[in-house]
PDB file of C-alpha atoms in Angstrom:
ATOM      1  CA  MET A   1       3.860   3.988  10.844  1.00 90.00           C
ATOM      2  CA  THR A   2      -0.034   1.905  12.088  1.00 94.00           C
ATOM      3  CA  VAL A   3      -0.287  -0.725  14.472  1.00 96.00           C
ATOM      4  CA  ASN A   4      -0.373  -3.215  11.212  1.00 95.00           C
ATOM      5  CA  GLU A   5       2.606  -2.129   9.896  1.00 97.00           C
ATOM      6  CA  TRP A   6       4.467  -2.027  13.027  1.00 97.00           C
ATOM      7  CA  VAL A   7       3.522  -5.711  13.936  1.00 97.00           C
ATOM      8  CA  GLY A   8       4.236  -6.559   9.944  1.00 97.00           C
ATOM      9  CA  ALA A   9       7.677  -4.931  10.317  1.00 98.00           C
ATOM     10  CA  TYR A  10       8.166  -6.337  14.045  1.00 98.00           C
ATOM     11  CA  ALA A  11       7.707 -10.145  12.184  1.00 98.00           C
ATOM     12  CA  GLN A  12       9.976  -9.715   9.400  1.00 98.00           C
ATOM     13  CA  ALA A  13      12.732  -8.614  11.519  1.00 98.00           C
ATOM     14  CA  TRP A  14      12.797 -11.800  13.693  1.00 97.00           C
ATOM     15  CA  ARG A  15      12.130 -13.824  10.187  1.00 97.00           C
ATOM     16  CA  ASN A  16      15.402 -12.236   9.407  1.00 96.00           C
ATOM     17  CA  ARG A  17      16.677 -12.143  13.124  1.00 96.00           C
ATOM     18  CA  ASP A  18      17.453  -8.677  12.034  1.00 97.00           C
ATOM     19  CA  ALA A  19      18.730  -6.801  15.275  1.00 97.00           C
ATOM     20  CA  ASP A  20      19.299  -3.478  13.405  1.00 97.00           C
ATOM     21  CA  ALA A  21      15.686  -3.753  11.784  1.00 98.00           C
ATOM     22  CA  ALA A  22      14.251  -4.645  15.661  1.00 97.00           C
ATOM     23  CA  ALA A  23      15.713  -1.702  17.174  1.00 97.00           C
ATOM     24  CA  ALA A  24      14.425   0.668  14.309  1.00 98.00           C
ATOM     25  CA  LEU A  25      11.181  -0.019  15.893  1.00 98.00           C
ATOM     26  CA  PHE A  26      11.834   1.483  18.885  1.00 98.00           C
ATOM     27  CA  THR A  27      12.598   4.379  21.098  1.00 97.00           C
ATOM     28  CA  ASP A  28      16.083   5.366  22.114  1.00 96.00           C
ATOM     29  CA  ASP A  29      14.303   5.162  25.705  1.00 96.00           C
ATOM     30  CA  CYS A  30      11.805   2.260  25.176  1.00 97.00           C
ATOM     31  CA  VAL A  31      11.428  -0.489  28.031  1.00 97.00           C
ATOM     32  CA  TYR A  32      11.380  -3.985  26.528  1.00 97.00           C
ATOM     33  CA  ARG A  33      10.549  -6.885  28.827  1.00 95.00           C
ATOM     34  CA  ASP A  34      10.890  -9.733  26.883  1.00 91.00           C
ATOM     35  CA  HIS A  35       9.772 -11.757  30.299  1.00 87.00           C
ATOM     36  CA  PRO A  36       8.090 -11.077  33.316  1.00 84.00           C
ATOM     37  CA  PHE A  37      10.861 -12.016  35.553  1.00 87.00           C
ATOM     38  CA  HIS A  38      14.029 -11.368  33.628  1.00 86.00           C
ATOM     39  CA  GLU A  39      15.470  -7.827  33.803  1.00 87.00           C
ATOM     40  CA  HIS A  40      14.006  -5.389  31.148  1.00 89.00           C
ATOM     41  CA  ARG A  41      16.367  -4.055  28.327  1.00 93.00           C
ATOM     42  CA  ARG A  42      16.248   0.130  28.050  1.00 94.00           C
ATOM     43  CA  GLY A  43      16.627   1.540  24.685  1.00 94.00           C
ATOM     44  CA  SER A  44      16.807   0.896  20.615  1.00 93.00           C
ATOM     45  CA  GLY A  45      20.381  -0.366  21.959  1.00 94.00           C
ATOM     46  CA  GLY A  46      19.237  -2.963  24.834  1.00 95.00           C
ATOM     47  CA  VAL A  47      16.851  -4.119  21.756  1.00 96.00           C
ATOM     48  CA  ARG A  48      19.756  -4.146  19.381  1.00 96.00           C
ATOM     49  CA  SER A  49      21.935  -6.460  22.054  1.00 95.00           C
ATOM     50  CA  TYR A  50      19.158  -8.369  23.021  1.00 95.00           C
ATOM     51  CA  TRP A  51      18.009  -9.688  19.386  1.00 95.00           C
ATOM     52  CA  ALA A  52      21.685 -10.720  18.221  1.00 96.00           C
ATOM     53  CA  GLU A  53      21.914 -12.486  21.217  1.00 95.00           C
ATOM     54  CA  VAL A  54      18.842 -14.393  21.077  1.00 93.00           C
ATOM     55  CA  THR A  55      18.382 -14.733  17.389  1.00 95.00           C
ATOM     56  CA  SER A  56      21.610 -15.829  17.158  1.00 95.00           C
ATOM     57  CA  THR A  57      20.617 -19.482  17.686  1.00 95.00           C
ATOM     58  CA  GLN A  58      17.517 -19.387  15.788  1.00 96.00           C
ATOM     59  CA  ASP A  59      17.005 -20.806  12.081  1.00 95.00           C
ATOM     60  CA  ARG A  60      13.808 -21.609   9.858  1.00 96.00           C
ATOM     61  CA  VAL A  61      11.659 -18.800  11.638  1.00 96.00           C
ATOM     62  CA  ASP A  62       8.046 -19.271  10.903  1.00 96.00           C
ATOM     63  CA  VAL A  63       6.514 -16.113  12.645  1.00 97.00           C
ATOM     64  CA  ARG A  64       3.093 -15.968  12.360  1.00 96.00           C
ATOM     65  CA  MET A  65       1.328 -12.770  13.941  1.00 97.00           C
ATOM     66  CA  GLY A  66      -2.630 -12.267  14.994  1.00 96.00           C
ATOM     67  CA  ARG A  67      -4.700  -9.814  14.076  1.00 96.00           C
ATOM     68  CA  PRO A  68      -3.581  -6.709  16.810  1.00 97.00           C
ATOM     69  CA  VAL A  69      -6.179  -5.173  18.920  1.00 97.00           C
ATOM     70  CA  GLU A  70      -5.856  -1.832  19.381  1.00 96.00           C
ATOM     71  CA  SER A  71      -6.424   1.432  21.971  1.00 96.00           C
ATOM     72  CA  PRO A  72      -9.001   3.905  19.981  1.00 95.00           C
ATOM     73  CA  ASP A  73      -5.884   5.838  19.769  1.00 94.00           C
ATOM     74  CA  GLY A  74      -3.649   3.719  18.571  1.00 91.00           C
ATOM     75  CA  ARG A  75      -1.446   4.023  21.183  1.00 96.00           C
ATOM     76  CA  ARG A  76      -1.631   0.868  22.988  1.00 98.00           C
ATOM     77  CA  ALA A  77      -2.111  -2.623  21.236  1.00 98.00           C
ATOM     78  CA  ALA A  78      -2.072  -6.317  22.048  1.00 98.00           C
ATOM     79  CA  VAL A  79      -1.148  -9.389  19.431  1.00 98.00           C
ATOM     80  CA  GLU A  80      -0.735 -12.663  19.177  1.00 96.00           C
ATOM     81  CA  PHE A  81       2.228 -14.338  18.266  1.00 97.00           C
ATOM     82  CA  TRP A  82       2.730 -18.171  16.588  1.00 97.00           C
ATOM     83  CA  VAL A  83       6.625 -19.243  15.929  1.00 97.00           C
ATOM     84  CA  ARG A  84       7.560 -22.449  14.498  1.00 97.00           C
ATOM     85  CA  MET A  85      11.832 -22.686  14.756  1.00 97.00           C
ATOM     86  CA  LEU A  86      14.877 -24.702  15.242  1.00 96.00           C
ATOM     87  CA  ASN A  87      16.840 -23.224  18.262  1.00 95.00           C
ATOM     88  CA  GLY A  88      19.979 -24.412  18.874  1.00 93.00           C
ATOM     89  CA  GLY A  89      19.185 -27.476  16.261  1.00 93.00           C
ATOM     90  CA  ALA A  90      15.636 -28.622  18.302  1.00 96.00           C
ATOM     91  CA  GLU A  91      12.510 -27.740  16.785  1.00 97.00           C
ATOM     92  CA  ILE A  92      10.664 -25.747  19.164  1.00 97.00           C
ATOM     93  CA  THR A  93       7.076 -23.767  18.900  1.00 98.00           C
ATOM     94  CA  LEU A  94       6.517 -20.764  20.739  1.00 96.00           C
ATOM     95  CA  ALA A  95       3.535 -18.917  21.535  1.00 96.00           C
ATOM     96  CA  GLY A  96       2.902 -15.190  23.405  1.00 95.00           C
ATOM     97  CA  ILE A  97       1.418 -12.016  23.207  1.00 96.00           C
ATOM     98  CA  LEU A  98       3.009  -8.880  22.904  1.00 98.00           C
ATOM     99  CA  PHE A  99       1.683  -5.613  25.088  1.00 98.00           C
ATOM    100  CA  LEU A 100       2.433  -2.919  23.074  1.00 98.00           C
ATOM    101  CA  GLY A 101       2.438   1.253  23.819  1.00 98.00           C
ATOM    102  CA  PHE A 102       3.826   3.341  20.862  1.00 98.00           C
ATOM    103  CA  ALA A 103       5.409   7.087  20.991  1.00 97.00           C
ATOM    104  CA  ASP A 104       3.672   9.657  18.769  1.00 95.00           C
ATOM    105  CA  ASP A 105       5.875   8.559  16.192  1.00 94.00           C
ATOM    106  CA  GLY A 106       4.837   5.034  15.988  1.00 95.00           C
ATOM    107  CA  ARG A 107       7.769   3.540  17.388  1.00 97.00           C
ATOM    108  CA  CYS A 108       7.222   1.500  20.314  1.00 98.00           C
ATOM    109  CA  GLU A 109       7.998   3.132  23.616  1.00 98.00           C
ATOM    110  CA  GLU A 110       6.840   0.014  25.919  1.00 98.00           C
ATOM    111  CA  LEU A 111       6.928  -4.048  25.194  1.00 97.00           C
ATOM    112  CA  ARG A 112       5.706  -6.790  27.454  1.00 97.00           C
ATOM    113  CA  GLU A 113       6.029  -9.902  26.807  1.00 95.00           C
ATOM    114  CA  THR A 114       4.669 -13.129  27.881  1.00 94.00           C
ATOM    115  CA  TRP A 115       4.830 -16.546  25.912  1.00 94.00           C
ATOM    116  CA  MET A 116       5.252 -20.122  26.462  1.00 94.00           C
ATOM    117  CA  PHE A 117       7.574 -23.292  24.355  1.00 92.00           C
ATOM    118  CA  GLU A 118       6.508 -26.143  23.710  1.00 96.00           C
ATOM    119  CA  ALA A 119       9.370 -28.539  21.841  1.00 97.00           C
ATOM    120  CA  GLY A 120       7.956 -30.003  18.480  1.00 97.00           C
ATOM    121  CA  ASP A 121       6.452 -28.235  15.516  1.00 95.00           C
ATOM    122  CA  HIS A 122       2.868 -27.555  16.127  1.00 96.00           C
ATOM    123  CA  PRO A 123       0.724 -25.580  13.925  1.00 93.00           C
ATOM    124  CA  PRO A 124      -1.339 -23.018  14.980  1.00 94.00           C
ATOM    125  CA  HIS A 125      -5.049 -24.075  16.425  1.00 89.00           C
ATOM    126  CA  GLU A 126      -8.078 -23.087  14.621  1.00 89.00           C
ATOM    127  CA  GLY A 127      -9.481 -19.367  15.732  1.00 87.00           C
ATOM    128  CA  TRP A 128      -5.884 -18.894  16.739  1.00 89.00           C
ATOM    129  CA  GLY A 129      -4.440 -15.094  16.087  1.00 84.00           C
ATOM    130  CA  THR A 130      -8.568 -13.844  15.549  1.00 74.00           C
TER     131      THR A 130
END
Protein backbone atom coordinates (compact mmCIF):
# COMPACT_ATOMS: atom_id res chain seq x y z
CA MET A 1 0.00 0.00 0.00
CA THR A 2 1.39 3.41 -0.94
CA VAL A 3 1.22 6.43 1.35
CA ASN A 4 -1.50 7.97 -0.83
CA GLU A 5 -3.53 4.76 -0.70
CA TRP A 6 -3.13 4.59 3.08
CA VAL A 7 -4.23 8.22 3.50
CA GLY A 8 -7.27 7.60 1.29
CA ALA A 9 -8.24 4.49 3.25
CA TYR A 10 -7.81 6.35 6.57
CA ALA A 11 -10.07 9.16 5.34
CA GLN A 12 -12.70 6.68 4.13
CA ALA A 13 -12.65 4.82 7.45
CA TRP A 14 -13.26 8.14 9.22
CA ARG A 15 -16.09 9.13 6.85
CA ASN A 16 -17.72 5.75 7.48
CA ARG A 17 -16.89 5.82 11.21
CA ASP A 18 -15.54 2.30 10.67
CA ALA A 19 -13.29 1.30 13.57
CA ASP A 20 -12.46 -2.08 12.00
CA ALA A 21 -11.34 -0.49 8.73
CA ALA A 22 -9.20 2.01 10.66
CA ALA A 23 -7.62 -0.71 12.81
CA ALA A 24 -6.73 -2.73 9.70
CA LEU A 25 -4.44 0.12 8.59
CA PHE A 26 -2.18 -0.33 11.65
CA THR A 27 0.32 -2.95 12.78
CA ASP A 28 -0.44 -5.16 15.75
CA ASP A 29 2.18 -3.33 17.83
CA CYS A 30 1.63 0.23 16.57
CA VAL A 31 1.72 3.36 18.69
CA TYR A 32 -1.20 5.75 18.08
CA ARG A 33 -0.91 9.17 19.72
CA ASP A 34 -4.08 11.15 19.07
CA HIS A 35 -3.05 14.00 21.39
CA PRO A 36 0.38 15.04 22.67
CA PHE A 37 -0.80 15.20 26.29
CA HIS A 38 -2.91 12.03 26.37
CA GLU A 39 -1.82 8.43 26.85
CA HIS A 40 -1.14 6.67 23.55
CA ARG A 41 -2.99 3.64 22.24
CA ARG A 42 -1.04 0.51 21.39
CA GLY A 43 -1.80 -2.03 18.70
CA SER A 44 -4.59 -2.32 16.19
CA GLY A 45 -6.91 -3.29 19.07
CA GLY A 46 -6.14 0.00 20.80
CA VAL A 47 -6.86 1.86 17.57
CA ARG A 48 -10.15 -0.01 17.15
CA SER A 49 -11.40 0.80 20.65
CA TYR A 50 -10.32 4.46 20.39
CA TRP A 51 -12.03 4.90 17.03
CA ALA A 52 -15.23 3.18 18.19
CA GLU A 53 -15.40 5.61 21.10
CA VAL A 54 -14.54 8.91 19.38
CA THR A 55 -16.54 8.36 16.20
CA SER A 56 -19.69 7.30 18.09
CA THR A 57 -20.69 10.96 18.58
CA GLN A 58 -19.77 12.08 15.04
CA ASP A 59 -22.22 12.55 12.18
CA ARG A 60 -22.11 14.11 8.68
CA VAL A 61 -18.33 13.67 8.67
CA ASP A 62 -16.62 15.50 5.78
CA VAL A 63 -12.94 14.45 5.77
CA ARG A 64 -10.42 16.11 3.50
CA MET A 65 -6.81 15.05 3.38
CA GLY A 66 -4.00 17.13 1.96
CA ARG A 67 -1.21 15.91 -0.25
CA PRO A 68 1.19 13.82 1.88
CA VAL A 69 4.81 14.87 2.22
CA GLU A 70 6.83 11.68 2.39
CA SER A 71 10.40 10.54 2.89
CA PRO A 72 12.23 9.17 -0.17
CA ASP A 73 11.77 5.59 1.07
CA GLY A 74 8.05 6.07 1.82
CA ARG A 75 8.50 5.03 5.46
CA ARG A 76 7.70 8.47 6.97
CA ALA A 77 5.03 10.96 5.95
CA ALA A 78 3.08 13.96 7.15
CA VAL A 79 -0.35 14.96 5.89
CA GLU A 80 -2.82 17.69 6.78
CA PHE A 81 -6.47 16.90 7.48
CA TRP A 82 -9.53 19.14 7.58
CA VAL A 83 -12.76 17.70 8.97
CA ARG A 84 -16.16 19.34 9.19
CA MET A 85 -18.79 17.41 11.14
CA LEU A 86 -21.49 17.30 13.71
CA ASN A 87 -20.05 16.09 17.00
CA GLY A 88 -22.64 15.45 19.67
CA GLY A 89 -25.04 17.51 17.51
CA ALA A 90 -22.76 20.58 17.34
CA GLU A 91 -21.06 21.76 14.16
CA ILE A 92 -17.28 21.73 14.51
CA THR A 93 -14.26 22.00 12.28
CA LEU A 94 -11.16 19.99 13.12
CA ALA A 95 -7.87 20.80 11.38
CA GLY A 96 -4.57 19.07 11.99
CA ILE A 97 -1.59 17.07 10.82
CA LEU A 98 -0.79 13.37 10.99
CA PHE A 99 2.86 12.36 11.36
CA LEU A 100 3.15 8.77 10.18
CA GLY A 101 5.69 5.95 10.26
CA PHE A 102 5.10 2.87 8.12
CA ALA A 103 6.14 -0.77 8.34
CA ASP A 104 7.46 -2.70 5.33
CA ASP A 105 3.96 -4.00 4.55
CA GLY A 106 2.49 -0.49 4.23
CA ARG A 107 0.59 -0.51 7.50
CA CYS A 108 1.19 2.33 9.95
CA GLU A 109 3.39 1.52 12.95
CA GLU A 110 3.42 5.01 14.46
CA LEU A 111 0.89 7.85 14.28
CA ARG A 112 1.28 11.19 16.01
CA GLU A 113 -1.52 13.67 15.61
CA THR A 114 -1.69 17.36 16.30
CA TRP A 115 -4.95 19.24 15.83
CA MET A 116 -7.22 22.03 16.91
CA PHE A 117 -10.93 22.47 16.60
CA GLU A 118 -13.23 25.41 16.21
CA ALA A 119 -16.97 25.63 16.72
CA GLY A 120 -18.87 26.01 13.47
CA ASP A 121 -18.53 24.84 9.90
CA HIS A 122 -15.40 26.38 8.34
CA PRO A 123 -14.18 25.49 4.84
CA PRO A 124 -10.45 25.03 4.24
CA HIS A 125 -8.58 28.21 3.36
CA GLU A 126 -7.02 28.76 -0.05
CA GLY A 127 -3.79 26.81 -0.43
CA TRP A 128 -4.68 24.35 2.32
CA GLY A 129 -3.38 20.80 1.92
CA THR A 130 -0.73 21.46 -0.73
